[in-house]
Short mmCIF file of C-alpha atoms in Angstrom, two decimals:
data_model
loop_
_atom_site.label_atom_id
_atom_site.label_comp_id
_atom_site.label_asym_id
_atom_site.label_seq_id
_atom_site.Cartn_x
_atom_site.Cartn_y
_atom_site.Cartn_z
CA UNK A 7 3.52 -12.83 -4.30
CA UNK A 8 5.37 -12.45 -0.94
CA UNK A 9 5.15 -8.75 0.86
CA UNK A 10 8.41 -8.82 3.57
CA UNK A 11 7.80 -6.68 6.43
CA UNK A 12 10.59 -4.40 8.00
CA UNK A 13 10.00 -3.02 10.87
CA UNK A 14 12.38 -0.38 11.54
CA UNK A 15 12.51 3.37 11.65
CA UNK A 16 15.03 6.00 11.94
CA UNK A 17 12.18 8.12 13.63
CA UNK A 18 8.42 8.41 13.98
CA UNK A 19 6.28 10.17 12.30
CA UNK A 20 3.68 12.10 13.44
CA UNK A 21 0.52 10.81 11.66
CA UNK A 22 1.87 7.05 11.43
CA UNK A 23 0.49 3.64 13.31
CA UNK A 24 2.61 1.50 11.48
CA UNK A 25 4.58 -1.29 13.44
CA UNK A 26 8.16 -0.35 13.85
CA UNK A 27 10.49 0.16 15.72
CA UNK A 28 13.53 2.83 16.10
CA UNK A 29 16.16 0.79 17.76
CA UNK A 30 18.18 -1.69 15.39
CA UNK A 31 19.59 -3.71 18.58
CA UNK A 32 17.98 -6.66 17.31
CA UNK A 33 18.21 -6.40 13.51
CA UNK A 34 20.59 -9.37 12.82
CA UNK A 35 18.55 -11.18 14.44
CA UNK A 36 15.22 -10.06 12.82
CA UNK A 37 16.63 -10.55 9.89
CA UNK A 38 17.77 -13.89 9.96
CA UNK A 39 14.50 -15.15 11.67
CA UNK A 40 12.86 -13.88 8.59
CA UNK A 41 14.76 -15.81 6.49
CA UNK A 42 13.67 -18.71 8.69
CA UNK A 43 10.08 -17.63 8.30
CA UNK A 44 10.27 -17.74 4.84
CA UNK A 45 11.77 -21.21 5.04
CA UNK A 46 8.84 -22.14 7.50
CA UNK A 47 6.39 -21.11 5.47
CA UNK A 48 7.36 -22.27 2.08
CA UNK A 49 4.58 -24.24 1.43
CA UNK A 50 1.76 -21.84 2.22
CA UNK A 51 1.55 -20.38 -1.47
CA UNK A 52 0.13 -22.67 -4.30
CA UNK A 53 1.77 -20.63 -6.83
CA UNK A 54 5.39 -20.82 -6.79
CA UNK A 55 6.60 -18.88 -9.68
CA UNK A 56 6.46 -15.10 -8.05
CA UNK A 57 5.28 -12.35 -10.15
CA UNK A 58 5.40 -9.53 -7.13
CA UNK A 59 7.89 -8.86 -3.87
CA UNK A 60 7.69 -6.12 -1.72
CA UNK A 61 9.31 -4.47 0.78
CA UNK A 62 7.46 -2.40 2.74
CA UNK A 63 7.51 -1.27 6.32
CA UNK A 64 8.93 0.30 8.65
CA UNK A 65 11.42 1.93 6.84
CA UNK A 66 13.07 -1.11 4.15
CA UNK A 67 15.93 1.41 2.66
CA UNK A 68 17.17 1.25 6.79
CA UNK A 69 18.95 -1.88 5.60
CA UNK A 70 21.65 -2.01 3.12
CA UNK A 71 21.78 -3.45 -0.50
CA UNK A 72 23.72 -6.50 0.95
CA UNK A 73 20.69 -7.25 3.59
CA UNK A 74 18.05 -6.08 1.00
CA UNK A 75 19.95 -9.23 -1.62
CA UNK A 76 20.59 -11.47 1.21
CA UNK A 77 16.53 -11.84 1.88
CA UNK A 78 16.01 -11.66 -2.18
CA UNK A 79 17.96 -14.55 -2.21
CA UNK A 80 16.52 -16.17 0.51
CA UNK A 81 12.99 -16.23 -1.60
CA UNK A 82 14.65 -17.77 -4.33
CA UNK A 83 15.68 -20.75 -2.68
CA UNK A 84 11.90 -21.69 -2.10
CA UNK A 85 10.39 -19.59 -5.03
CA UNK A 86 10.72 -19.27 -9.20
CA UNK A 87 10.66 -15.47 -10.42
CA UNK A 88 8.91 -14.19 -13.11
CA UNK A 89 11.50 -13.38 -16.06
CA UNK A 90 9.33 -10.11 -15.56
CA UNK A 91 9.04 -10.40 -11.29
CA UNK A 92 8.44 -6.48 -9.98
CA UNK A 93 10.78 -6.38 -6.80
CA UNK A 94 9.52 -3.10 -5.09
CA UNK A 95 11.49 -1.27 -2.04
CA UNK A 96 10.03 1.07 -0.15
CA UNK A 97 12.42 3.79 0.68
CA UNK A 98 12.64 7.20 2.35
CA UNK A 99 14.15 10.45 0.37
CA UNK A 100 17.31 10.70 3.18
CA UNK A 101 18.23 6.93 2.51
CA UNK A 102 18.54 7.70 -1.17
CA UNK A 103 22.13 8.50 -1.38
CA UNK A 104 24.47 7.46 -3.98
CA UNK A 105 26.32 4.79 -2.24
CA UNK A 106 23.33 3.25 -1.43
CA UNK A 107 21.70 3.54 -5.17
CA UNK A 108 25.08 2.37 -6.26
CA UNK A 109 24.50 -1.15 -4.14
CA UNK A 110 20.92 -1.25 -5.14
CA UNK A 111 21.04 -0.27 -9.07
CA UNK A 112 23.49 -3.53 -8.69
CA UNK A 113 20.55 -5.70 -6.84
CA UNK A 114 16.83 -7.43 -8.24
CA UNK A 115 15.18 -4.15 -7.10
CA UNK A 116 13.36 -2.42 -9.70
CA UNK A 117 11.13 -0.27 -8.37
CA UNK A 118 11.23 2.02 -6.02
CA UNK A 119 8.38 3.71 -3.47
CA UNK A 120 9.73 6.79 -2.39
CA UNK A 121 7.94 8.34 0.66
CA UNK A 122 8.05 11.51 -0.63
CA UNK A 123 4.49 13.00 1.28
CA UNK A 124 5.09 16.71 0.26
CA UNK A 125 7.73 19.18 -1.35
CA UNK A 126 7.25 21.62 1.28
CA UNK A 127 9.47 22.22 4.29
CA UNK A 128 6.27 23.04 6.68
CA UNK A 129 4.06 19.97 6.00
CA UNK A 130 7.18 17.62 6.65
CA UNK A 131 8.03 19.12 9.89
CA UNK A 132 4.65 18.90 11.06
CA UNK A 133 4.46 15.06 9.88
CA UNK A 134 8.33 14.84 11.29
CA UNK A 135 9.31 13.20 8.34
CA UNK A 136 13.57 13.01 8.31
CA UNK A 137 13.60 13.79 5.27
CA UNK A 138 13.58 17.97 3.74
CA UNK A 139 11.93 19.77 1.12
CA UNK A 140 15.17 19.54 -1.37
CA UNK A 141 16.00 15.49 -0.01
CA UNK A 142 12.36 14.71 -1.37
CA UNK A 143 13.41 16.27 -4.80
CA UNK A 144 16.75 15.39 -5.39
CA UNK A 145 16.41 11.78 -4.43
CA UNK A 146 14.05 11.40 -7.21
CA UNK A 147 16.42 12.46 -9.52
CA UNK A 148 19.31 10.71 -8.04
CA UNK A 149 17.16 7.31 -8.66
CA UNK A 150 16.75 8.04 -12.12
CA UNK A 151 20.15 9.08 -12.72
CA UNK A 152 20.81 5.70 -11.54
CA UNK A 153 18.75 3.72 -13.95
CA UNK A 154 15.23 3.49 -11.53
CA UNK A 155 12.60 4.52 -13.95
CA UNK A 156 9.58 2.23 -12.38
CA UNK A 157 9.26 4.96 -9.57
CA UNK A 158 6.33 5.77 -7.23
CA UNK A 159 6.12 8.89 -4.61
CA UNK A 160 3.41 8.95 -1.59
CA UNK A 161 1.99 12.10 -1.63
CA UNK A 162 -0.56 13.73 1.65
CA UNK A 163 -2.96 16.33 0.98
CA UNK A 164 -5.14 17.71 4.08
CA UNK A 165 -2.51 18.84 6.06
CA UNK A 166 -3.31 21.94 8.17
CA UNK A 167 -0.05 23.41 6.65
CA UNK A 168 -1.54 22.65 3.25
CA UNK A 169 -3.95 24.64 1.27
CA UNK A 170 -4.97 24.14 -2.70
CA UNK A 171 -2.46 26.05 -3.88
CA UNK A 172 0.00 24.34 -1.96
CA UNK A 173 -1.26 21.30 -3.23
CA UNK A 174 -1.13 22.28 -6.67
CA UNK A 175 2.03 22.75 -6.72
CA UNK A 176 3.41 19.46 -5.02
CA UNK A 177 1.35 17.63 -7.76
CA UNK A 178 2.43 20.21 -10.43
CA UNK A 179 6.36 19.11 -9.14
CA UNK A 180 5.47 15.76 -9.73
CA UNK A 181 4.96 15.91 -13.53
CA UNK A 182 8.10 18.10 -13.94
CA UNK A 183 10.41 15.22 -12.12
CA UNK A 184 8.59 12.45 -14.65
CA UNK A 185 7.63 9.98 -11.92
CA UNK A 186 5.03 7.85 -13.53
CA UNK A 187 3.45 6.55 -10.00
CA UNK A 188 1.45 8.24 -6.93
CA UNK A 189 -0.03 6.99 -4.74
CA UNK A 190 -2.07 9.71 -2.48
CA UNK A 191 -3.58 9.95 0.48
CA UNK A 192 -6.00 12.10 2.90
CA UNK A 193 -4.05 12.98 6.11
CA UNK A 194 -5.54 11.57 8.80
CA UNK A 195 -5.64 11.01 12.77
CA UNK A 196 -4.86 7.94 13.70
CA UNK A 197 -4.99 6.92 17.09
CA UNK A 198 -2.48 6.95 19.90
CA UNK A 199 0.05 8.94 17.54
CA UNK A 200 1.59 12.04 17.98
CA UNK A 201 -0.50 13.85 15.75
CA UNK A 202 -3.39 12.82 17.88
CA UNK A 203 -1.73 14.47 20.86
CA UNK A 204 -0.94 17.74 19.15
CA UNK A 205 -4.17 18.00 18.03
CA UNK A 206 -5.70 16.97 21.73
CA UNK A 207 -3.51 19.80 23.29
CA UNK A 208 -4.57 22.32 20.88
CA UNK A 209 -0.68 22.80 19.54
CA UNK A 210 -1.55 22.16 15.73
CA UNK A 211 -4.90 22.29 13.88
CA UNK A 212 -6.99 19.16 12.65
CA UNK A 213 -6.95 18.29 9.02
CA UNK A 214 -8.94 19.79 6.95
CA UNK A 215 -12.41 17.85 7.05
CA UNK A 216 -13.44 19.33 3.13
CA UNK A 217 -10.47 17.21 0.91
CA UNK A 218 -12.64 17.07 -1.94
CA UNK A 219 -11.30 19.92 -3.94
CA UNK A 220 -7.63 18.63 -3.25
CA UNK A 221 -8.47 14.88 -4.42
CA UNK A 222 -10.39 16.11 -7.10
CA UNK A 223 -7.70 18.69 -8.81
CA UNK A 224 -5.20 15.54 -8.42
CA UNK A 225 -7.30 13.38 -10.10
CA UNK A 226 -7.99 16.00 -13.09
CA UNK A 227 -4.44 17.18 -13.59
CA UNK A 228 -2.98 13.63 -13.14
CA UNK A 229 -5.41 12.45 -15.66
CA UNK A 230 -4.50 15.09 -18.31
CA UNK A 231 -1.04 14.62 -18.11
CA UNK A 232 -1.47 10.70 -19.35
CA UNK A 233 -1.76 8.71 -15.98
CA UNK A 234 -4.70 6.54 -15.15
CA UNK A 235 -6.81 6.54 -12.00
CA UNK A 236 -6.62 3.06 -11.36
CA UNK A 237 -7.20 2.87 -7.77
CA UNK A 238 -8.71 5.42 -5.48
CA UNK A 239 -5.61 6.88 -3.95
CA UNK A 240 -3.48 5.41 -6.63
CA UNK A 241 -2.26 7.02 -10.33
CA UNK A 242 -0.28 5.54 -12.90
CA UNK A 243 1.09 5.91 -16.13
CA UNK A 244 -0.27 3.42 -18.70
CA UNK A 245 2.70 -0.13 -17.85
CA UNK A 246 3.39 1.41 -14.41
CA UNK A 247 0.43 0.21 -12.08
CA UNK A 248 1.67 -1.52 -8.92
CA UNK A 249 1.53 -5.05 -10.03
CA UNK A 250 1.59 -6.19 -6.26
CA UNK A 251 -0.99 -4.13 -5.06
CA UNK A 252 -2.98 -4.88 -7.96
CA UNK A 253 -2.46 -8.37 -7.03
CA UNK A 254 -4.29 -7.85 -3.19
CA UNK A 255 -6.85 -5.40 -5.31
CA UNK A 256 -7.96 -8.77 -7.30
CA UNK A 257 -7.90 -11.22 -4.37
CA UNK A 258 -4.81 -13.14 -5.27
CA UNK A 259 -3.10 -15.00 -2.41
CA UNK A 260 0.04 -13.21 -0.32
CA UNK A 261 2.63 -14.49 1.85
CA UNK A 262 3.33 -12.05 4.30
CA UNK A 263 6.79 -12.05 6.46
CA UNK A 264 7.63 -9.98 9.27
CA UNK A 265 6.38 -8.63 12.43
CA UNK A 266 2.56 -7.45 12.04
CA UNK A 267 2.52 -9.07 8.32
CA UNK A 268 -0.64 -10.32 6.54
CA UNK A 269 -1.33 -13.23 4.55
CA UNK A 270 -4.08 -15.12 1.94
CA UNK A 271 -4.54 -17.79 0.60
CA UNK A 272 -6.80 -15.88 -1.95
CA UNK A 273 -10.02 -17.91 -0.57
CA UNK A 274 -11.13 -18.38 2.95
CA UNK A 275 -7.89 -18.13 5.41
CA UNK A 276 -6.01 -14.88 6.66
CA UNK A 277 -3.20 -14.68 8.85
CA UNK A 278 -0.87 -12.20 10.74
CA UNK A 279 1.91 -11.85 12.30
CA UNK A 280 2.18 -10.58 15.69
CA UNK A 281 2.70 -6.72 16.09
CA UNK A 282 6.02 -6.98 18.55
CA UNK A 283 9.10 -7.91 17.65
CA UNK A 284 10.36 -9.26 20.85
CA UNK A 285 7.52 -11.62 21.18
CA UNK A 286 8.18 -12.37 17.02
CA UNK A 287 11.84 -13.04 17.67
CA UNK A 288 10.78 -15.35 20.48
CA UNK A 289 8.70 -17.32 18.92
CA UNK A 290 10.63 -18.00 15.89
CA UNK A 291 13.81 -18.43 17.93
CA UNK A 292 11.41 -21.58 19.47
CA UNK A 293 10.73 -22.77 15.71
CA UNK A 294 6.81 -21.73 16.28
CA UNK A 295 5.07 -19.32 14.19
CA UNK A 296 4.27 -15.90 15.33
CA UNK A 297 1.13 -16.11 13.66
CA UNK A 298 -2.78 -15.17 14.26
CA UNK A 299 -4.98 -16.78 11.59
CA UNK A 300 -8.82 -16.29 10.94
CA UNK A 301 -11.26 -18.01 8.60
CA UNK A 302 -13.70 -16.07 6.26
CA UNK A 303 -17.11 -16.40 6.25
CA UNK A 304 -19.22 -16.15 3.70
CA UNK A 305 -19.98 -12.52 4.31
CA UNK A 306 -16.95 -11.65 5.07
CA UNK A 307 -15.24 -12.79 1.73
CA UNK A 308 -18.77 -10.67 0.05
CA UNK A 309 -17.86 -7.63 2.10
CA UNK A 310 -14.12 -7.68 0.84
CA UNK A 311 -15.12 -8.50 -2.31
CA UNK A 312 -17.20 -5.12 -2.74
CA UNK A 313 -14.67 -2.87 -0.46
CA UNK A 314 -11.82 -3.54 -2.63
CA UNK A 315 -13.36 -3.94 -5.98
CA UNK A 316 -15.48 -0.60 -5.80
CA UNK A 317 -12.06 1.16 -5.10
CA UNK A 318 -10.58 -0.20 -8.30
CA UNK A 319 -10.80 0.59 -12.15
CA UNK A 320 -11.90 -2.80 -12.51
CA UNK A 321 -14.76 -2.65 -10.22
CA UNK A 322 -16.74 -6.00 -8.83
CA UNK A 323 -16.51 -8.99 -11.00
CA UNK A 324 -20.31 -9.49 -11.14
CA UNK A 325 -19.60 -13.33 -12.87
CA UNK A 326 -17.53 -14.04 -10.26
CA UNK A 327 -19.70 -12.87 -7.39
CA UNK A 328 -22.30 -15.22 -9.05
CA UNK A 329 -20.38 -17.89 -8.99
CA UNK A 330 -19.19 -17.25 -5.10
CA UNK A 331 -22.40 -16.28 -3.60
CA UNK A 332 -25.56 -18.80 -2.33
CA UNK A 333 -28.74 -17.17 -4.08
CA UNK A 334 -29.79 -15.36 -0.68
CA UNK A 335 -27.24 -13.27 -0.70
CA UNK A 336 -26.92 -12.50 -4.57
CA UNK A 337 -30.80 -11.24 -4.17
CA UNK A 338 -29.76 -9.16 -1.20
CA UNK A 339 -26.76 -7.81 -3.31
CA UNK A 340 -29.27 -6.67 -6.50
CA UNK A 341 -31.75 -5.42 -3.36
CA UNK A 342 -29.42 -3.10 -2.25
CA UNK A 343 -27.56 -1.57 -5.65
CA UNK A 344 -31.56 -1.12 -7.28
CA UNK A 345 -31.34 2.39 -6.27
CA UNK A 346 -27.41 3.76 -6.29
CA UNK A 347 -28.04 2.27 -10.02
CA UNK A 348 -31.11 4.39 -10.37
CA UNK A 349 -29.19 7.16 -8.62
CA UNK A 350 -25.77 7.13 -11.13
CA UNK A 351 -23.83 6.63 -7.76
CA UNK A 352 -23.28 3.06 -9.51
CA UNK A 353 -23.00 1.88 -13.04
CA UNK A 354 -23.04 -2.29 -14.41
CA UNK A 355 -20.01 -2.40 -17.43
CA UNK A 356 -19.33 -5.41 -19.11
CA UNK A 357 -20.19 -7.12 -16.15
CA UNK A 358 -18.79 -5.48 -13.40
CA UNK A 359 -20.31 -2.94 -11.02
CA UNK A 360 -18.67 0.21 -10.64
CA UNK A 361 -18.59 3.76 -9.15
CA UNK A 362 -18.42 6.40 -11.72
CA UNK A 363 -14.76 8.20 -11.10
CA UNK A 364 -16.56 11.13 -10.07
CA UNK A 365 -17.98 9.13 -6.90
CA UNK A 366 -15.02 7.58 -5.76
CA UNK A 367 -14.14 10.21 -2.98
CA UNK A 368 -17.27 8.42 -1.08
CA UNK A 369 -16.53 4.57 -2.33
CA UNK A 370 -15.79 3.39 0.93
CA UNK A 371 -19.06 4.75 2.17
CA UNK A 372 -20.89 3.00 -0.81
CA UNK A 373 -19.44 -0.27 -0.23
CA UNK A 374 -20.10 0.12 3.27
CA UNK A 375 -24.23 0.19 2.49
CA UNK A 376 -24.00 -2.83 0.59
CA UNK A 377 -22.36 -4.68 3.35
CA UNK A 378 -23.68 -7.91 5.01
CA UNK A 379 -24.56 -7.88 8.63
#
C-alpha cells in the first residue's frame, strides 16, 4: 500500500503538529518531485499489486481532481491495483463543493475522510478549523449526493467547549447523516501549537482530563446502532473498516511519499521523510532521497507488535509472536501478562491476547507495562 503525503494547509489549526505548510508557492514543484519519488522508490515494496492508497496530510482536497489523478496515475505506472484497490482522500468540509465532487466522483477516489471534528460552531472556532458548523453537515451530504458512500468523519471529544451532552449530540448527528466510519479522538495538547499557547496564557481552558464518559457513550451508542469497535479510536460499519489502516494495524509494509512520510518494509526497516519541504524539494531536485531510515531491533519490533495489536479487534497474534520471538523474551512476555490475565485487564482468544473492550480507554498504558527495556 502507498500513503502520499500532502503537505499543505489553507490554515492551522489550533491543536495540530502535523507537517504542512500554508503557502502553495512551491506546489508544482512538490508535486512533481513526488511523482519522482514514487519513481525513485519503485522498488522498495515486494508486493506490487496495491490493495490501499491514501492521501492524507496536510490538507489533500487543497489540490484539485486533475492533481489528485495526475499522482493516481503516476502509481500506476510502477504499481497493479486491486480490481477492489480503496483509494482514500482526506478532505476538509469547505473543500467539499460541487465542482470539486464533480471532478472527483469522475476520478479512482472512493472514499472519502472528511475532517469533520465537531457539529458545533464553538468547538471549531476554538480548534480554528475553516470549516463551520453547517459546512461540516452539508458536505456530508453533498458527497453522498454525489455517489461517495465509503465515507469516514474525524470526530474530537474533550474540548473545553464540549460537555456530554454536547457530545451526544455530535455522535447522535452522525447516525442521522448515515456515515458508516469514525474515527475519534481525545483532544489533546500537543506541543509548540497554538493550543499550547492559549492554554499557557490562561486565554482558554485545558481539556478535560476525565474523557472516559465521552469515549465510553461513543462506543455504546455506536455499537447499538450496527458499527463495530474495531480499533480504539476507530468505528465502522460491518465492509467499511479502513482497509489501509488496517493494513499498518497488522504490520504490512507501506511506502510512504511526501515530506515527513513513513515507510515499512513490514519486518525490520523504517524510514521517513524529512519534515521540511524546502530541504525535501532540494534533495529530490539533486536525485537523492530525502529520507531518514532506522533498523528494528528485536524489542523494538516486540514493543510494536503489542502497542498496535492491543489497540485492535484482532488483538496480538500469539502464533506469530512465537514464531518471532527468541525464548527469553517469549518467557518475559508470559511473566508479565500472568497477572493482567488473572486481573480480566487481559483475555487469550483463539490465540490472540486481548483487552476486553471495556479496558481499551487504558490500552496504551497496558501495552506500555509489557514493554521491553
Amino acid at each position: 500500500m502507498i500513503y502520499i503525503h500532502i503537505p499543505f494547509c489553507k490554515q492551522k489549526c489550533s491543536y495540530c503538529n502535523f507537517h504542512f505548510s500554508t503557502s502553495l508557492n512551491f506546489k508544482d514543484e512538490m508535486l512533481a518531485l513526488m511523482k519522482k519519488e514514487i519513481f525513485l522508490r519503485k522498488d522498495e515494496l515486494q508486493n506490487k499489486n496495491l490493495q490501499s492508497l491514501y492521501f492524507g496530510g496536510g490538507t489533500p482536497s487543497i489540490l484539485s481532481p486533475d492533481e489528485i489523478k495526475s499522482l493516481i496515475d503516476e502509481a500506476l505506472k510502477y504499481f497493479s491495483f486491486e480490481k477492489d484497490i480503496e483509494i482514500t482522500l482526506e478532505a476538509n468540509p469547505d473543500d467539499l463543493d460541487k465542482n470539486f465532487l464533480k471532478g472527483l466522483a469522475d476520478s479512482p477516489i472512493n472514499r472519502l475522510s472528511i475532517g469533520t471534528q465537531s457539529f458545533f460552531e464553538a468547538d471549531l472556532k476554538l480548534m480554528n478549523r475553516a470549516h463551520t458548523a453547517s459546512e461540516a453537515e452539508d458536505s456530508i451530504k453533498r458527497a453522498q449526493d454525489f455517489g461517495f458512500e465509503n465515507l469516514s468523519i474525524d470526530l474530537i471529544y474533550g474540548s473545553p467547549t464540549s460537555n456530554l451532552e454536547i457530545w451526544k449530540e455530535n455522535v447522535k448527528k452522525t447516525i442521522t447523516l448515515q456515515v458508516p466510519h469514525i474515527s475519534s479522538y481525545a483532544l489533546t495538547v500537543e506541543p509548540k501549537t497554538a493550543l499550547e499557547n492559549w492554554i499557557s496564557k490562561g486565554k482558554v481552558n485545558s481539556p478535560k482530563e476525565e474523557q472516559n464518559q465521552e469515549f465510553y457513550y461513543l462506543s455504546d451508542f455506536l455499537k447499538d446502532n450496527g458499527f463495530d469497535h474495531y480499533e480504539v479510536s476507530n468505528f465502522a460499519k460491518p465492509g467499511f473498516y479502513s482497509r489501509h489502516n488496517s493494513s499498518y494495524w497488522k504490520y504490512k509494509e507501506y511506502l510512504g511519499i511526501g515530506p515527513s512520510a513513513h515507510s515499512y518494509n513490514g519486518f525490520d526497516r523504517r524510514s521517513w521523510n524529512v519534515a521540511n519541504n524546502q530541504q525535501y524539494i532540494k534533495k529530490l531536485n539533486s536525485g537523492l532521497l530525502a529520507m531518514e531510515e532506522e533498523f528494528l531491533s528485536q524489542k523494538d519490533q516486540f514493543n510494536e507488535m503489542i502497542m498496535i495489536g492491543l489497540r485492535t479487534i484482532w488483538g496480538v497474534d500469539l502464533i506469530s509472536l512465537n514464531e518471532k520471538f527468541d525464548s527469553e523474551m517469549l518467557e518475559y512476555f508470559h511473566k508479565e501478562i500472568k497477572s493482567k490475565l488473572e486481573e480480566g485487564i487481559l483475555i487469550i482468544k483463539e490465540n490472540h491476547l486481548k483487552i476486553p473492550e471495556k479496558h481499551w480507554f487504558m490500552a496504551d498504558g497496558i501495552a506500555a507495562d509489557l514493554f521491553m527495556v
